[in-house]
Amino acid sequence: MLQDKNIIITGAGSGIGRATSELAASYGANVLCVDLSDAVDQTAAHINAAGGRAVAVQADVSDEKQVADYVAACVAEYGSVHGIYANAGVGGGGKPMLELSVEDWQRTLGVNTIGVFLAVKHTVPLFVEQGNGAIVCTASVAGLRANAGGVDYSASKAGVISIAQTVAYQLYGTGVRINAICPGLIETGMTKPVFDAARERGTEGRIGQINPTKRYGHPQEIGEMACFLLSERASYVNGQAVPVDGGLSASHPWAFPRS
Ligand code: NAP
């Protein structure tokens, strides 16, 4: 699906980004794995050991110079960039609204929204010049509706959805596509405290009970959508916020059946 495509994936040191990097490599992509954490080295090492091709770059996606550098590193390593998955994000801590400071907002928006904007800004010129390119961003169901995160996190993800919608039109006629994925609850580093607490209480089986699939999601399930959207198979999917949430966002509030 991604044979010989040169793909940048941010947040590749953990969770969804790591799973997507491994999946993209298994679909034939050459992957530039980007993360703030040095855990990104393990992602690349794992891919290379499995016979794929990956390079790790440690960078802060909210720093414009470092974004320009990771894009340049992909060109230097692989010769071009065909797609980017701007996935790195922070949870924001879930503080109640009245406890949020301006600094909290700046950190959450800086990574989740400005990090995505910078990824777009620094890859679009390459994509426009070559007449094709695919951008995928990680938003969240929190960007669609309430009750999936704090107000800073939710607003940051609504911003990502808006970037996908508005940039799609600013890329009119260029051959470049952009889409956002809205994951539901996925077990990753970000949600580890939720899972740890439930396991400690013995209530793990209740996680995901209000979801029509009656379960939470796995990083690979987001990765499959990301790889599809990055590939030519998604050639007519553009400007969309695609929920990958087991159906969670499909419903009005409801009372789940007790057995
Ligand atoms: P994760 O396991 O914590 O992975 C996120 C990765 O991004 C971490 O390795 C993190 O590094 C890295 N990162 C954080 N800030 C960065 C920065 N400034 N520059 C570069 N890398 C940075 O969490 P995840 O769940 O896979 O998150 C991936 C994306 O999915 C995020 O955008 C998140 O908001 C979104 N999402 C997750 C869920 C869910 O239920 N898990 C649901 C909806 C949306 P550190 O560990 O060093 O911070």
PDB file of C-alpha atoms and ligand atoms in Angstrom:
ATOM      1  CA  MET A   1       0.000   0.000   0.000  1.00  0.00           C
ATOM      2  CA  LEU A   2       2.904   2.402   0.710  1.00  0.00           C
ATOM      3  CA  GLN A   3       5.620   0.698  -1.328  1.00  0.00           C
ATOM      4  CA  ASP A   4       8.682   2.978  -1.671  1.00  0.00           C
ATOM      5  CA  LYS A   5       6.824   5.962  -0.201  1.00  0.00           C
ATOM      6  CA  ASN A   6       8.905   8.229   2.031  1.00  0.00           C
ATOM      7  CA  ILE A   7       6.778   8.978   5.062  1.00  0.00           C
ATOM      8  CA  ILE A   8       7.402  11.161   8.117  1.00  0.00           C
ATOM      9  CA  ILE A   9       5.584  10.096  11.289  1.00  0.00           C
ATOM     10  CA  THR A  10       5.683  12.231  14.437  1.00  0.00           C
ATOM     11  CA  GLY A  11       5.043  10.938  17.922  1.00  0.00           C
ATOM     12  CA  ALA A  12       6.727   7.759  16.682  1.00  0.00           C
ATOM     13  CA  GLY A  13       8.305   6.906  20.028  1.00  0.00           C
ATOM     14  CA  SER A  14       5.096   5.571  21.553  1.00  0.00           C
ATOM     15  CA  GLY A  15       1.486   4.532  21.104  1.00  0.00           C
ATOM     16  CA  ILE A  16      -0.253   5.390  17.853  1.00  0.00           C
ATOM     17  CA  GLY A  17       2.854   6.857  16.204  1.00  0.00           C
ATOM     18  CA  ARG A  18       4.974   3.801  16.955  1.00  0.00           C
ATOM     19  CA  ALA A  19       2.294   1.379  15.769  1.00  0.00           C
ATOM     20  CA  THR A  20       1.725   3.407  12.596  1.00  0.00           C
ATOM     21  CA  SER A  21       5.460   3.569  11.877  1.00  0.00           C
ATOM     22  CA  GLU A  22       5.731  -0.212  12.121  1.00  0.00           C
ATOM     23  CA  LEU A  23       2.629  -0.714  10.011  1.00  0.00           C
ATOM     24  CA  ALA A  24       3.731   1.794   7.341  1.00  0.00           C
ATOM     25  CA  ALA A  25       7.100   0.052   7.104  1.00  0.00           C
ATOM     26  CA  SER A  26       5.350  -3.304   6.760  1.00  0.00           C
ATOM     27  CA  TYR A  27       3.382  -1.771   3.853  1.00  0.00           C
ATOM     28  CA  GLY A  28       6.670  -0.853   2.160  1.00  0.00           C
ATOM     29  CA  ALA A  29       7.263   2.730   3.320  1.00  0.00           C
ATOM     30  CA  ASN A  30      10.612   4.236   4.221  1.00  0.00           C
ATOM     31  CA  VAL A  31       9.810   5.898   7.522  1.00  0.00           C
ATOM     32  CA  LEU A  32      11.346   8.927   9.216  1.00  0.00           C
ATOM     33  CA  CYS A  33      10.329   8.441  12.851  1.00  0.00           C
ATOM     34  CA  VAL A  34      10.180  11.708  14.831  1.00  0.00           C
ATOM     35  CA  ASP A  35       9.667  12.137  18.565  1.00  0.00           C
ATOM     36  CA  LEU A  36      10.783  14.272  21.482  1.00  0.00           C
ATOM     37  CA  SER A  37      11.629  11.090  23.348  1.00  0.00           C
ATOM     38  CA  ASP A  38      14.683   8.929  22.614  1.00  0.00           C
ATOM     39  CA  ALA A  39      12.249   5.983  22.607  1.00  0.00           C
ATOM     40  CA  VAL A  40      11.988   6.803  18.901  1.00  0.00           C
ATOM     41  CA  ASP A  41      15.343   5.044  18.439  1.00  0.00           C
ATOM     42  CA  GLN A  42      13.715   1.780  19.531  1.00  0.00           C
ATOM     43  CA  THR A  43      10.905   2.236  17.012  1.00  0.00           C
ATOM     44  CA  ALA A  44      13.367   2.672  14.143  1.00  0.00           C
ATOM     45  CA  ALA A  45      15.581  -0.173  15.408  1.00  0.00           C
ATOM     46  CA  HIS A  46      12.578  -2.495  15.615  1.00  0.00           C
ATOM     47  CA  ILE A  47      11.535  -1.658  12.036  1.00  0.00           C
ATOM     48  CA  ASN A  48      15.060  -2.143  10.684  1.00  0.00           C
ATOM     49  CA  ALA A  49      15.463  -5.430  12.560  1.00  0.00           C
ATOM     50  CA  ALA A  50      12.222  -6.651  10.958  1.00  0.00           C
ATOM     51  CA  GLY A  51      13.629  -5.910   7.486  1.00  0.00           C
ATOM     52  CA  GLY A  52      11.996  -2.506   6.965  1.00  0.00           C
ATOM     53  CA  ARG A  53      13.630   0.878   6.557  1.00  0.00           C
ATOM     54  CA  ALA A  54      13.460   3.590   9.217  1.00  0.00           C
ATOM     55  CA  VAL A  55      15.504   6.425  10.626  1.00  0.00           C
ATOM     56  CA  ALA A  56      14.920   8.074  13.996  1.00  0.00           C
ATOM     57  CA  VAL A  57      15.067  11.830  14.583  1.00  0.00           C
ATOM     58  CA  GLN A  58      14.615  13.432  17.986  1.00  0.00           C
ATOM     59  CA  ALA A  59      12.776  16.730  17.603  1.00  0.00           C
ATOM     60  CA  ASP A  60      10.190  18.969  19.230  1.00  0.00           C
ATOM     61  CA  VAL A  61       7.278  19.332  16.802  1.00  0.00           C
ATOM     62  CA  SER A  62       6.324  22.701  18.300  1.00  0.00           C
ATOM     63  CA  ASP A  63       9.693  24.263  17.368  1.00  0.00           C
ATOM     64  CA  GLU A  64       9.691  25.585  13.795  1.00  0.00           C
ATOM     65  CA  LYS A  65      13.441  25.166  13.234  1.00  0.00           C
ATOM     66  CA  GLN A  66      13.294  21.547  14.401  1.00  0.00           C
ATOM     67  CA  VAL A  67      10.323  20.891  12.111  1.00  0.00           C
ATOM     68  CA  ALA A  68      12.212  22.326   9.123  1.00  0.00           C
ATOM     69  CA  ASP A  69      15.150  20.133  10.114  1.00  0.00           C
ATOM     70  CA  TYR A  70      13.157  16.879  10.344  1.00  0.00           C
ATOM     71  CA  VAL A  71      11.619  17.543   6.923  1.00  0.00           C
ATOM     72  CA  ALA A  72      15.116  18.234   5.529  1.00  0.00           C
ATOM     73  CA  ALA A  73      16.364  15.029   7.182  1.00  0.00           C
ATOM     74  CA  CYS A  74      13.733  13.017   5.280  1.00  0.00           C
ATOM     75  CA  VAL A  75      14.840  14.558   1.972  1.00  0.00           C
ATOM     76  CA  ALA A  76      18.500  13.946   2.831  1.00  0.00           C
ATOM     77  CA  GLU A  77      17.869  10.336   3.823  1.00  0.00           C
ATOM     78  CA  TYR A  78      15.324   9.207   1.242  1.00  0.00           C
ATOM     79  CA  GLY A  79      15.478  11.869  -1.505  1.00  0.00           C
ATOM     80  CA  SER A  80      11.920  13.184  -1.105  1.00  0.00           C
ATOM     81  CA  VAL A  81       8.819  13.218   1.089  1.00  0.00           C
ATOM     82  CA  HIS A  82       5.579  11.618  -0.119  1.00  0.00           C
ATOM     83  CA  GLY A  83       3.520  11.920   3.040  1.00  0.00           C
ATOM     84  CA  ILE A  84       3.482  13.029   6.646  1.00  0.00           C
ATOM     85  CA  TYR A  85       1.502  11.818   9.636  1.00  0.00           C
ATOM     86  CA  ALA A  86       1.494  14.731  12.117  1.00  0.00           C
ATOM     87  CA  ASN A  87       0.511  12.681  15.123  1.00  0.00           C
ATOM     88  CA  ALA A  88       2.569  13.829  18.131  1.00  0.00           C
ATOM     89  CA  GLY A  89       0.442  15.212  20.921  1.00  0.00           C
ATOM     90  CA  VAL A  90       0.053  15.828  24.622  1.00  0.00           C
ATOM     91  CA  GLY A  91      -2.985  15.143  26.777  1.00  0.00           C
ATOM     92  CA  GLY A  92      -2.963  18.454  28.569  1.00  0.00           C
ATOM     93  CA  GLY A  93      -3.508  16.876  31.979  1.00  0.00           C
ATOM     94  CA  GLY A  94      -7.290  17.174  31.988  1.00  0.00           C
ATOM     95  CA  LYS A  95      -7.406  20.031  34.484  1.00  0.00           C
ATOM     96  CA  PRO A  96     -10.814  21.600  35.195  1.00  0.00           C
ATOM     97  CA  MET A  97     -11.349  24.826  33.241  1.00  0.00           C
ATOM     98  CA  LEU A  98     -10.859  27.178  36.180  1.00  0.00           C
ATOM     99  CA  GLU A  99      -7.489  25.631  37.036  1.00  0.00           C
ATOM    100  CA  LEU A 100      -6.050  26.037  33.538  1.00  0.00           C
ATOM    101  CA  SER A 101      -3.358  28.670  33.121  1.00  0.00           C
ATOM    102  CA  VAL A 102      -2.337  30.493  29.961  1.00  0.00           C
ATOM    103  CA  GLU A 103       0.882  28.450  30.072  1.00  0.00           C
ATOM    104  CA  ASP A 104      -1.173  25.222  30.093  1.00  0.00           C
ATOM    105  CA  TRP A 105      -3.038  26.407  26.994  1.00  0.00           C
ATOM    106  CA  GLN A 106       0.160  27.438  25.256  1.00  0.00           C
ATOM    107  CA  ARG A 107       1.775  24.045  25.861  1.00  0.00           C
ATOM    108  CA  THR A 108      -1.258  22.053  24.712  1.00  0.00           C
ATOM    109  CA  LEU A 109      -1.917  24.177  21.633  1.00  0.00           C
ATOM    110  CA  GLY A 110       1.822  24.477  20.945  1.00  0.00           C
ATOM    111  CA  VAL A 111       2.250  20.739  20.472  1.00  0.00           C
ATOM    112  CA  ASN A 112      -1.188  19.596  19.335  1.00  0.00           C
ATOM    113  CA  THR A 113      -2.207  22.422  17.014  1.00  0.00           C
ATOM    114  CA  ILE A 114       0.853  24.507  16.155  1.00  0.00           C
ATOM    115  CA  GLY A 115       2.888  21.287  15.806  1.00  0.00           C
ATOM    116  CA  VAL A 116       0.420  20.131  13.155  1.00  0.00           C
ATOM    117  CA  PHE A 117       0.406  23.554  11.476  1.00  0.00           C
ATOM    118  CA  LEU A 118       4.220  23.544  11.272  1.00  0.00           C
ATOM    119  CA  ALA A 119       4.228  20.042   9.810  1.00  0.00           C
ATOM    120  CA  VAL A 120       1.832  21.283   7.127  1.00  0.00           C
ATOM    121  CA  LYS A 121       3.745  24.506   6.522  1.00  0.00           C
ATOM    122  CA  HIS A 122       7.087  22.760   6.026  1.00  0.00           C
ATOM    123  CA  THR A 123       5.925  19.880   3.816  1.00  0.00           C
ATOM    124  CA  VAL A 124       3.388  21.638   1.578  1.00  0.00           C
ATOM    125  CA  PRO A 125       5.993  23.462  -0.577  1.00  0.00           C
ATOM    126  CA  LEU A 126       7.633  20.101  -1.387  1.00  0.00           C
ATOM    127  CA  PHE A 127       4.285  18.447  -2.072  1.00  0.00           C
ATOM    128  CA  VAL A 128       3.041  21.291  -4.291  1.00  0.00           C
ATOM    129  CA  GLU A 129       6.262  21.250  -6.290  1.00  0.00           C
ATOM    130  CA  GLN A 130       6.025  17.519  -6.938  1.00  0.00           C
ATOM    131  CA  GLY A 131       2.265  17.722  -7.629  1.00  0.00           C
ATOM    132  CA  ASN A 132       1.256  15.201  -4.963  1.00  0.00           C
ATOM    133  CA  GLY A 133       1.509  14.462  -1.276  1.00  0.00           C
ATOM    134  CA  ALA A 134      -0.623  13.257   1.594  1.00  0.00           C
ATOM    135  CA  ILE A 135      -0.943  14.881   4.997  1.00  0.00           C
ATOM    136  CA  VAL A 136      -2.654  13.079   7.851  1.00  0.00           C
ATOM    137  CA  CYS A 137      -3.081  14.642  11.294  1.00  0.00           C
ATOM    138  CA  THR A 138      -4.228  13.147  14.565  1.00  0.00           C
ATOM    139  CA  ALA A 139      -7.167  15.066  15.999  1.00  0.00           C
ATOM    140  CA  SER A 140      -9.504  13.284  18.453  1.00  0.00           C
ATOM    141  CA  VAL A 141     -13.154  12.645  19.189  1.00  0.00           C
ATOM    142  CA  ALA A 142     -12.465  15.386  21.761  1.00  0.00           C
ATOM    143  CA  GLY A 143     -12.286  17.798  18.824  1.00  0.00           C
ATOM    144  CA  LEU A 144     -15.791  16.786  17.761  1.00  0.00           C
ATOM    145  CA  ARG A 145     -17.718  16.833  21.042  1.00  0.00           C
ATOM    146  CA  ALA A 146     -17.376  17.333  24.794  1.00  0.00           C
ATOM    147  CA  ASN A 147     -16.393  14.800  27.457  1.00  0.00           C
ATOM    148  CA  ALA A 148     -13.249  13.328  25.929  1.00  0.00           C
ATOM    149  CA  GLY A 149     -10.684  15.712  27.424  1.00  0.00           C
ATOM    150  CA  GLY A 150     -10.063  19.078  29.055  1.00  0.00           C
ATOM    151  CA  VAL A 151     -11.103  22.287  27.331  1.00  0.00           C
ATOM    152  CA  ASP A 152      -7.537  23.060  26.204  1.00  0.00           C
ATOM    153  CA  TYR A 153      -7.071  19.570  24.741  1.00  0.00           C
ATOM    154  CA  SER A 154     -10.495  19.544  23.081  1.00  0.00           C
ATOM    155  CA  ALA A 155      -9.993  22.993  21.567  1.00  0.00           C
ATOM    156  CA  SER A 156      -6.528  21.994  20.359  1.00  0.00           C
ATOM    157  CA  LYS A 157      -8.028  19.014  18.529  1.00  0.00           C
ATOM    158  CA  ALA A 158     -10.945  21.029  17.097  1.00  0.00           C
ATOM    159  CA  GLY A 159      -8.159  23.240  15.734  1.00  0.00           C
ATOM    160  CA  VAL A 160      -6.554  20.244  14.033  1.00  0.00           C
ATOM    161  CA  ILE A 161      -9.866  19.393  12.355  1.00  0.00           C
ATOM    162  CA  SER A 162     -10.137  22.987  11.185  1.00  0.00           C
ATOM    163  CA  ILE A 163      -6.589  22.868   9.793  1.00  0.00           C
ATOM    164  CA  ALA A 164      -7.532  19.800   7.725  1.00  0.00           C
ATOM    165  CA  GLN A 165     -10.689  21.468   6.402  1.00  0.00           C
ATOM    166  CA  THR A 166      -9.212  24.875   5.613  1.00  0.00           C
ATOM    167  CA  VAL A 167      -5.881  23.673   4.251  1.00  0.00           C
ATOM    168  CA  ALA A 168      -7.648  21.233   1.910  1.00  0.00           C
ATOM    169  CA  TYR A 169      -9.181  24.262   0.190  1.00  0.00           C
ATOM    170  CA  GLN A 170      -5.966  26.307   0.276  1.00  0.00           C
ATOM    171  CA  LEU A 171      -4.399  23.359  -1.601  1.00  0.00           C
ATOM    172  CA  TYR A 172      -7.054  23.641  -4.333  1.00  0.00           C
ATOM    173  CA  GLY A 173      -5.931  21.947  -7.521  1.00  0.00           C
ATOM    174  CA  THR A 174      -2.458  21.045  -6.263  1.00  0.00           C
ATOM    175  CA  GLY A 175      -2.891  17.263  -5.993  1.00  0.00           C
ATOM    176  CA  VAL A 176      -2.091  17.431  -2.285  1.00  0.00           C
ATOM    177  CA  ARG A 177      -4.593  15.939   0.193  1.00  0.00           C
ATOM    178  CA  ILE A 178      -5.003  16.500   3.925  1.00  0.00           C
ATOM    179  CA  ASN A 179      -7.174  14.613   6.416  1.00  0.00           C
ATOM    180  CA  ALA A 180      -7.512  14.278  10.174  1.00  0.00           C
ATOM    181  CA  ILE A 181      -8.181  11.114  12.172  1.00  0.00           C
ATOM    182  CA  CYS A 182     -10.329  11.332  15.307  1.00  0.00           C
ATOM    183  CA  PRO A 183      -9.419   8.389  17.541  1.00  0.00           C
ATOM    184  CA  GLY A 184     -11.622   7.304  20.403  1.00  0.00           C
ATOM    185  CA  LEU A 185     -10.089   5.853  23.561  1.00  0.00           C
ATOM    186  CA  ILE A 186      -6.921   3.982  22.614  1.00  0.00           C
ATOM    187  CA  GLU A 187      -4.514   2.284  25.014  1.00  0.00           C
ATOM    188  CA  THR A 188      -1.216   4.183  24.684  1.00  0.00           C
ATOM    189  CA  GLY A 189       1.314   6.023  26.811  1.00  0.00           C
ATOM    190  CA  MET A 190      -1.056   8.995  26.972  1.00  0.00           C
ATOM    191  CA  THR A 191      -3.953   7.009  28.417  1.00  0.00           C
ATOM    192  CA  LYS A 192      -1.822   4.701  30.596  1.00  0.00           C
ATOM    193  CA  PRO A 193      -2.968   6.379  33.842  1.00  0.00           C
ATOM    194  CA  VAL A 194      -6.608   5.633  32.977  1.00  0.00           C
ATOM    195  CA  PHE A 195      -5.846   1.987  32.259  1.00  0.00           C
ATOM    196  CA  ASP A 196      -3.527   1.600  35.257  1.00  0.00           C
ATOM    197  CA  ALA A 197      -6.137   3.036  37.620  1.00  0.00           C
ATOM    198  CA  ALA A 198      -8.887   0.797  36.222  1.00  0.00           C
ATOM    199  CA  ARG A 199      -6.661  -2.308  36.479  1.00  0.00           C
ATOM    200  CA  GLU A 200      -5.803  -1.411  40.048  1.00  0.00           C
ATOM    201  CA  ARG A 201      -9.518  -1.108  40.873  1.00  0.00           C
ATOM    202  CA  GLY A 202     -10.301  -4.292  38.955  1.00  0.00           C
ATOM    203  CA  THR A 203     -12.630  -2.388  36.616  1.00  0.00           C
ATOM    204  CA  GLU A 204     -10.666  -2.795  33.391  1.00  0.00           C
ATOM    205  CA  GLY A 205     -13.567  -4.706  31.857  1.00  0.00           C
ATOM    206  CA  ARG A 206     -15.699  -1.581  32.130  1.00  0.00           C
ATOM    207  CA  ILE A 207     -13.410   0.534  29.939  1.00  0.00           C
ATOM    208  CA  GLY A 208     -15.210   1.070  26.658  1.00  0.00           C
ATOM    209  CA  GLN A 209     -18.555  -0.177  27.937  1.00  0.00           C
ATOM    210  CA  ILE A 210     -20.461   2.806  26.459  1.00  0.00           C
ATOM    211  CA  ASN A 211     -18.907   2.109  23.052  1.00  0.00           C
ATOM    212  CA  PRO A 212     -21.051   0.046  20.627  1.00  0.00           C
ATOM    213  CA  THR A 213     -18.066  -2.281  20.139  1.00  0.00           C
ATOM    214  CA  LYS A 214     -18.038  -2.647  23.949  1.00  0.00           C
ATOM    215  CA  ARG A 215     -14.283  -2.140  24.111  1.00  0.00           C
ATOM    216  CA  TYR A 216     -11.438   0.362  23.815  1.00  0.00           C
ATOM    217  CA  GLY A 217      -9.205   0.635  20.762  1.00  0.00           C
ATOM    218  CA  HIS A 218      -5.659  -0.404  19.917  1.00  0.00           C
ATOM    219  CA  PRO A 219      -2.971   1.797  18.311  1.00  0.00           C
ATOM    220  CA  GLN A 220      -2.792  -0.438  15.203  1.00  0.00           C
ATOM    221  CA  GLU A 221      -6.466   0.292  14.518  1.00  0.00           C
ATOM    222  CA  ILE A 222      -5.609   3.982  14.136  1.00  0.00           C
ATOM    223  CA  GLY A 223      -2.465   3.071  12.206  1.00  0.00           C
ATOM    224  CA  GLU A 224      -4.480   1.214   9.574  1.00  0.00           C
ATOM    225  CA  MET A 225      -6.546   4.329   8.872  1.00  0.00           C
ATOM    226  CA  ALA A 226      -3.432   6.522   8.825  1.00  0.00           C
ATOM    227  CA  CYS A 227      -1.712   4.232   6.285  1.00  0.00           C
ATOM    228  CA  PHE A 228      -4.831   4.169   4.117  1.00  0.00           C
ATOM    229  CA  LEU A 229      -5.140   7.971   4.152  1.00  0.00           C
ATOM    230  CA  LEU A 230      -1.426   8.343   3.376  1.00  0.00           C
ATOM    231  CA  SER A 231      -1.761   5.992   0.402  1.00  0.00           C
ATOM    232  CA  GLU A 232      -3.061   6.472  -3.126  1.00  0.00           C
ATOM    233  CA  ARG A 233      -5.964   4.210  -2.188  1.00  0.00           C
ATOM    234  CA  ALA A 234      -7.441   7.267  -0.449  1.00  0.00           C
ATOM    235  CA  SER A 235      -7.011   9.440  -3.549  1.00  0.00           C
ATOM    236  CA  TYR A 236     -10.509  10.991  -3.276  1.00  0.00           C
ATOM    237  CA  VAL A 237     -10.587  11.422   0.514  1.00  0.00           C
ATOM    238  CA  ASN A 238      -9.725  15.015   1.359  1.00  0.00           C
ATOM    239  CA  GLY A 239     -10.450  17.638   4.018  1.00  0.00           C
ATOM    240  CA  GLN A 240     -12.146  15.114   6.321  1.00  0.00           C
ATOM    241  CA  ALA A 241     -12.146  14.417  10.042  1.00  0.00           C
ATOM    242  CA  VAL A 242     -12.471  10.626  10.141  1.00  0.00           C
ATOM    243  CA  PRO A 243     -13.561   9.106  13.465  1.00  0.00           C
ATOM    244  CA  VAL A 244     -11.871   5.800  14.288  1.00  0.00           C
ATOM    245  CA  ASP A 245     -13.644   5.253  17.563  1.00  0.00           C
ATOM    246  CA  GLY A 246     -15.675   2.051  17.357  1.00  0.00           C
ATOM    247  CA  GLY A 247     -18.790   4.160  16.782  1.00  0.00           C
ATOM    248  CA  LEU A 248     -18.549   6.228  19.972  1.00  0.00           C
ATOM    249  CA  SER A 249     -19.176   9.552  18.231  1.00  0.00           C
ATOM    250  CA  ALA A 250     -22.182   8.227  16.289  1.00  0.00           C
ATOM    251  CA  SER A 251     -24.634   8.432  19.162  1.00  0.00           C
ATOM    252  CA  HIS A 252     -26.751  10.783  21.199  1.00  0.00           C
ATOM    253  CA  PRO A 253     -26.362  10.152  24.939  1.00  0.00           C
ATOM    254  CA  TRP A 254     -27.730   6.741  25.821  1.00  0.00           C
ATOM    255  CA  ALA A 255     -28.057   4.300  28.713  1.00  0.00           C
ATOM    256  CA  PHE A 256     -26.108   1.155  27.979  1.00  0.00           C
ATOM    257  CA  PRO A 257     -27.967  -2.111  28.562  1.00  0.00           C
ATOM    258  CA  ARG A 258     -27.218  -3.779  31.910  1.00  0.00           C
ATOM    259  CA  SER A 259     -27.232  -7.548  31.821  1.00  0.00           C
TER     260      SER A 259
HETATM  261  P1  NAP B   1       1.613   8.609  23.430  1.00  0.00           P
HETATM  262  O1  NAP B   1       1.741   7.138  23.568  1.00  0.00           O
HETATM  263  O2  NAP B   1       1.909   9.469  24.606  1.00  0.00           O
HETATM  264  O3  NAP B   1       2.493   9.077  22.177  1.00  0.00           O
HETATM  265  C1  NAP B   1       2.675  10.455  21.905  1.00  0.00           C
HETATM  266  C2  NAP B   1       4.130  10.666  21.562  1.00  0.00           C
HETATM  267  O4  NAP B   1       4.291  12.062  21.169  1.00  0.00           O
HETATM  268  C3  NAP B   1       5.054  10.434  22.764  1.00  0.00           C
HETATM  269  O5  NAP B   1       6.161   9.644  22.395  1.00  0.00           O
HETATM  270  C4  NAP B   1       5.468  11.853  23.143  1.00  0.00           C
HETATM  271  O6  NAP B   1       6.740  11.924  23.729  1.00  0.00           O
HETATM  272  C5  NAP B   1       5.466  12.524  21.790  1.00  0.00           C
HETATM  273  N1  NAP B   1       5.489  13.978  21.923  1.00  0.00           N
HETATM  274  C6  NAP B   1       4.866  14.736  22.862  1.00  0.00           C
HETATM  275  N2  NAP B   1       5.177  16.026  22.682  1.00  0.00           N
HETATM  276  C7  NAP B   1       6.021  16.091  21.625  1.00  0.00           C
HETATM  277  C8  NAP B   1       6.702  17.145  20.976  1.00  0.00           C
HETATM  278  N3  NAP B   1       6.576  18.425  21.394  1.00  0.00           N
HETATM  279  N4  NAP B   1       7.502  16.858  19.926  1.00  0.00           N
HETATM  280  C9  NAP B   1       7.661  15.584  19.522  1.00  0.00           C
HETATM  281  N5  NAP B   1       7.046  14.543  20.091  1.00  0.00           N
HETATM  282  C10 NAP B   1       6.236  14.792  21.151  1.00  0.00           C
HETATM  283  O7  NAP B   1       0.121   8.981  23.030  1.00  0.00           O
HETATM  284  P2  NAP B   1      -0.818   8.545  21.807  1.00  0.00           P
HETATM  285  O8  NAP B   1      -2.119   8.242  22.385  1.00  0.00           O
HETATM  286  O9  NAP B   1      -0.152   7.578  20.911  1.00  0.00           O
HETATM  287  O10 NAP B   1      -0.947   9.952  21.081  1.00  0.00           O
HETATM  288  C11 NAP B   1      -0.798  10.133  19.677  1.00  0.00           C
HETATM  289  C12 NAP B   1      -1.832  11.145  19.215  1.00  0.00           C
HETATM  290  O11 NAP B   1      -3.127  10.563  19.346  1.00  0.00           O
HETATM  291  C13 NAP B   1      -1.865  12.427  20.025  1.00  0.00           C
HETATM  292  O12 NAP B   1      -1.997  13.518  19.155  1.00  0.00           O
HETATM  293  C14 NAP B   1      -3.096  12.275  20.882  1.00  0.00           C
HETATM  294  O13 NAP B   1      -3.637  13.511  21.268  1.00  0.00           O
HETATM  295  C15 NAP B   1      -3.985  11.517  19.931  1.00  0.00           C
HETATM  296  N6  NAP B   1      -5.120  10.812  20.523  1.00  0.00           N
HETATM  297  C16 NAP B   1      -4.919   9.800  21.412  1.00  0.00           C
HETATM  298  C17 NAP B   1      -6.030   9.135  21.939  1.00  0.00           C
HETATM  299  C18 NAP B   1      -5.892   8.002  22.921  1.00  0.00           C
HETATM  300  O14 NAP B   1      -6.916   7.553  23.471  1.00  0.00           O
HETATM  301  N7  NAP B   1      -4.682   7.512  23.164  1.00  0.00           N
HETATM  302  C19 NAP B   1      -7.317   9.508  21.563  1.00  0.00           C
HETATM  303  C20 NAP B   1      -7.481  10.548  20.659  1.00  0.00           C
HETATM  304  C21 NAP B   1      -6.373  11.179  20.137  1.00  0.00           C
HETATM  305  P3  NAP B   1       6.832  11.990  25.347  1.00  0.00           P
HETATM  306  O15 NAP B   1       6.373  10.665  25.818  1.00  0.00           O
HETATM  307  O16 NAP B   1       8.274  12.282  25.589  1.00  0.00           O
HETATM  308  O17 NAP B   1       5.902  13.104  25.749  1.00  0.00           O
END
